[in-house]
XYZ file of C-alpha atoms in Angstrom:
299
model
C 127.480 182.258 156.555
C 124.757 184.904 156.123
C 125.076 184.671 152.347
C 124.773 180.864 152.458
C 121.677 181.045 154.669
C 120.113 183.631 152.376
C 120.707 181.435 149.318
C 119.183 178.462 151.111
C 116.091 180.462 152.030
C 115.669 181.655 148.435
C 115.941 178.099 147.127
C 113.437 176.885 149.749
C 111.028 179.607 148.624
C 111.275 178.455 144.994
C 110.818 174.784 145.878
C 107.790 175.487 148.082
C 106.219 177.820 145.531
C 106.747 175.252 142.747
C 105.229 172.533 144.906
C 102.196 174.746 145.512
C 101.785 175.399 141.778
C 101.971 171.657 141.092
C 99.336 170.797 143.706
C 97.139 173.618 142.446
C 97.445 172.430 138.848
C 96.394 168.912 139.846
C 93.458 170.116 141.925
C 91.956 172.538 139.443
C 92.589 170.572 136.258
C 89.322 169.317 134.837
C 89.990 167.156 131.843
C 87.930 166.484 128.762
C 86.650 163.052 127.791
C 89.143 161.388 125.446
C 86.333 159.668 123.562
C 85.023 163.088 122.578
C 88.330 164.856 121.995
C 90.780 162.493 120.265
C 91.048 159.801 117.618
C 93.429 156.868 117.976
C 95.332 156.915 114.697
C 97.737 153.997 114.775
C 99.059 151.108 116.852
C 96.667 148.231 116.063
C 95.107 148.125 119.529
C 98.152 149.361 121.452
C 96.435 152.665 122.199
C 93.452 152.415 124.548
C 90.887 154.828 125.976
C 89.940 153.645 129.465
C 87.809 154.573 132.500
C 84.896 155.894 130.438
C 87.161 158.320 128.594
C 89.078 159.696 131.581
C 92.341 157.873 130.820
C 94.300 157.066 127.677
C 97.307 154.755 127.388
C 99.849 154.273 124.613
C 102.065 151.216 124.436
C 105.146 150.193 122.471
C 106.486 146.741 121.715
C 108.988 145.592 119.102
C 106.499 145.373 116.200
C 104.918 148.809 116.732
C 104.269 151.855 118.825
C 100.982 153.784 118.953
C 99.509 157.260 118.765
C 96.503 159.572 118.732
C 95.496 163.012 117.504
C 92.954 165.618 118.523
C 89.678 165.817 116.662
C 89.954 169.609 116.681
C 92.437 171.903 115.000
C 93.536 175.051 116.825
C 94.792 178.473 115.813
C 96.263 179.689 119.110
C 95.476 178.141 122.426
C 96.374 177.280 125.977
C 96.414 173.494 126.114
C 97.234 171.181 129.026
C 97.865 167.438 129.235
C 98.813 165.329 132.223
C 101.231 162.523 131.307
C 102.855 159.707 133.251
C 105.892 158.531 131.314
C 107.308 155.065 130.669
C 108.917 153.770 133.876
C 112.010 151.641 134.430
C 114.480 151.151 131.601
C 112.950 153.388 128.929
C 116.153 153.791 126.883
C 115.473 154.114 123.158
C 111.842 155.150 123.574
C 110.358 158.542 122.790
C 107.030 159.846 124.067
C 106.061 162.779 121.848
C 103.339 165.347 122.564
C 103.079 168.200 120.079
C 101.041 170.571 117.924
C 101.531 170.297 114.164
C 99.994 171.549 110.932
C 99.967 169.532 107.679
C 101.992 170.217 104.547
C 105.623 170.732 103.530
C 105.921 174.167 105.187
C 104.360 173.098 108.455
C 104.330 174.731 111.879
C 105.038 172.631 114.968
C 105.481 172.979 118.757
C 107.176 169.960 120.351
C 107.483 168.244 123.691
C 109.495 165.020 123.298
C 110.497 162.879 126.272
C 113.656 160.889 125.579
C 113.842 157.697 127.614
C 116.906 156.519 129.506
C 118.370 153.654 131.503
C 116.852 152.968 134.921
C 118.063 155.562 137.400
C 119.161 158.040 134.730
C 116.959 161.090 134.073
C 114.643 161.614 131.161
C 115.558 164.429 128.789
C 112.716 166.760 127.835
C 113.422 167.845 124.257
C 111.579 170.925 122.927
C 111.528 172.396 119.440
C 109.630 174.976 117.391
C 109.099 174.777 113.620
C 107.829 177.718 111.583
C 107.061 177.207 107.893
C 108.966 173.932 107.907
C 112.117 175.258 109.585
C 113.079 173.867 112.966
C 116.554 173.345 114.467
C 115.458 175.296 117.554
C 116.094 172.646 120.173
C 116.244 173.271 123.891
C 116.614 170.303 126.236
C 116.025 169.955 129.966
C 116.239 167.554 132.843
C 113.177 167.581 135.099
C 113.225 168.304 138.833
C 111.064 165.254 139.627
C 110.575 161.650 138.483
C 108.115 161.930 135.556
C 107.355 158.203 135.750
C 106.153 158.137 139.377
C 102.988 160.187 138.843
C 101.127 162.379 136.378
C 102.496 165.851 135.665
C 100.984 168.677 133.629
C 102.674 169.724 130.376
C 101.266 172.926 128.881
C 101.597 174.980 125.719
C 100.528 178.620 125.659
C 100.493 179.763 122.034
C 99.296 183.273 121.281
C 100.155 185.853 118.590
C 103.089 187.231 120.613
C 104.794 184.167 122.095
C 104.858 180.447 122.822
C 105.456 179.366 126.425
C 106.250 175.763 127.363
C 105.359 174.956 130.986
C 105.647 171.977 133.321
C 103.280 171.895 136.316
C 102.596 175.584 135.727
C 106.314 176.481 135.734
C 107.590 178.059 132.481
C 110.646 176.334 131.038
C 110.903 177.980 127.615
C 109.620 181.030 125.764
C 109.712 181.488 121.984
C 108.828 185.059 121.028
C 107.330 186.375 117.817
C 110.371 187.658 115.906
C 108.706 188.689 112.652
C 110.165 192.173 113.118
C 113.628 190.706 112.427
C 112.514 188.414 109.607
C 111.703 185.177 111.468
C 108.374 183.620 110.409
C 105.966 183.099 113.301
C 103.327 180.435 113.854
C 100.149 182.426 113.241
C 98.426 181.291 110.046
C 98.343 177.484 110.095
C 95.850 175.633 112.317
C 97.427 172.709 114.174
C 96.256 169.500 115.811
C 97.557 167.917 118.988
C 99.393 164.667 118.328
C 100.974 162.201 120.703
C 102.865 158.981 120.104
C 105.076 156.428 121.822
C 107.678 155.007 119.470
C 111.098 153.421 119.157
C 113.917 155.836 118.329
C 116.932 153.935 119.577
C 118.966 155.121 116.591
C 119.241 158.558 118.264
C 117.126 159.049 121.409
C 119.427 157.823 124.194
C 123.059 158.963 124.218
C 122.941 159.617 120.501
C 121.838 156.074 119.740
C 124.561 154.302 121.746
C 121.976 152.746 124.102
C 119.427 150.536 122.360
C 115.909 149.585 123.401
C 115.796 146.506 125.622
C 112.763 144.693 124.271
C 112.692 142.295 127.233
C 111.081 145.227 129.107
C 108.249 145.598 126.562
C 105.507 146.560 126.423
C 106.401 150.124 127.381
C 103.423 152.236 128.452
C 102.718 155.965 128.842
C 99.443 157.227 130.337
C 97.438 160.408 129.770
C 94.625 162.181 131.599
C 93.053 165.630 132.029
C 93.438 166.868 128.461
C 92.251 170.464 128.611
C 91.650 172.532 125.478
C 88.889 174.665 126.984
C 91.031 177.776 126.570
C 91.971 177.212 122.948
C 90.773 178.674 119.674
C 89.122 175.842 117.729
C 89.507 176.214 113.983
C 86.529 175.757 111.668
C 87.647 174.856 108.143
C 84.119 175.403 106.840
C 83.901 178.928 108.249
C 87.570 179.735 107.629
C 88.008 181.160 111.130
C 88.559 180.164 114.733
C 86.303 180.323 117.750
C 88.377 183.310 118.944
C 87.913 185.411 115.811
C 85.144 187.425 117.466
C 86.411 190.848 118.523
C 84.966 190.243 122.000
C 87.063 187.090 122.561
C 89.531 188.711 124.961
C 86.817 190.152 127.160
C 84.970 186.829 127.189
C 87.731 184.920 128.959
C 90.527 184.618 126.425
C 92.886 187.115 128.030
C 95.657 184.558 127.473
C 95.673 185.740 123.825
C 97.723 188.704 125.096
C 99.380 186.936 128.011
C 103.035 187.407 128.798
C 105.177 186.249 131.700
C 105.058 188.361 134.836
C 108.079 188.889 137.095
C 107.442 185.683 139.036
C 107.177 183.676 135.813
C 110.423 185.167 134.533
C 112.184 184.251 137.789
C 110.963 180.665 137.538
C 112.015 180.474 133.886
C 115.529 181.660 134.797
C 115.671 179.147 137.675
C 114.767 176.237 135.395
C 117.126 177.308 132.631
C 120.016 177.852 135.039
C 119.613 174.556 136.892
C 117.993 172.117 134.449
C 118.720 173.165 130.855
C 121.199 170.782 129.227
C 121.184 172.131 125.651
C 120.279 175.441 124.027
C 120.694 175.912 120.285
C 121.229 179.614 120.873
C 124.517 178.828 122.631
C 125.787 176.366 120.011
C 128.277 178.430 118.016
C 129.926 175.271 116.610
C 126.630 174.221 115.061
C 126.031 177.698 113.640
C 129.530 178.929 112.653
C 128.103 181.627 110.385
C 126.068 183.123 113.199
C 123.319 182.102 115.566
C 119.692 182.134 114.339
C 118.203 185.622 114.351
C 115.636 184.925 117.072
C 118.427 184.151 119.541
C 119.018 187.885 119.836
C 115.642 188.151 121.601
C 116.748 185.620 124.223
C 119.746 187.775 125.040
C 117.730 191.003 125.100
């Protein structure tokens, strides 16, 4: 009985601490104006900037989805976006939010939200590409309904690691593994992209569940885009806004940030309770051996 009570108290502590982080992230988040920060790139009017630039919506119907991209490129950054996902029967739809560089050997950091039937949970699909190579998928359920309200999805990308976070809670870490021959994302500036599109050939139960177009239009909403702590790339100057040697002392300490003990505990909690796929455990997919960077996850 004592052991059961102790476990319950520990779980209560985590839930309360996560709730506090979520409330804090909502309260302190001060978003940029979408009119100043992004360009709508496709959708023929299905993407809209509203409320004097404070809100952006993407919609999807049978003819087309929609999307936008950041005006700026970044070479390292800590970037936040609050998103409210498609509600109801979202099966077949994908809401993607990611950083990506151009070219055939691109770098990319992905959040993709895979829709599902009403009452079934979204799957949060993450991936990392370096020099055009991906296949580094980790997937998660979320511990809340991502369609009921806005939640903050964050990418911390510095020279040592990439940390994916939800409401300030780390869910995934991808470490720089150049020392064992794995290319890292450090030389190619990337833009933020986001899109809402139909992917019913694979998104829900491997494509078994198709998009129900009687529910269209499907809509995802965005607010509080924050790139204030990111290194903006200048193509003309050939350097970023963080290239100055004084950048760390001037408020960019995140360039050397790593997870503290509390962050590591939260990461383990999420991965134990909510991770539904990890490529580093998929020996059938990689019969000749797991990717080299998986050794760092086990270290």
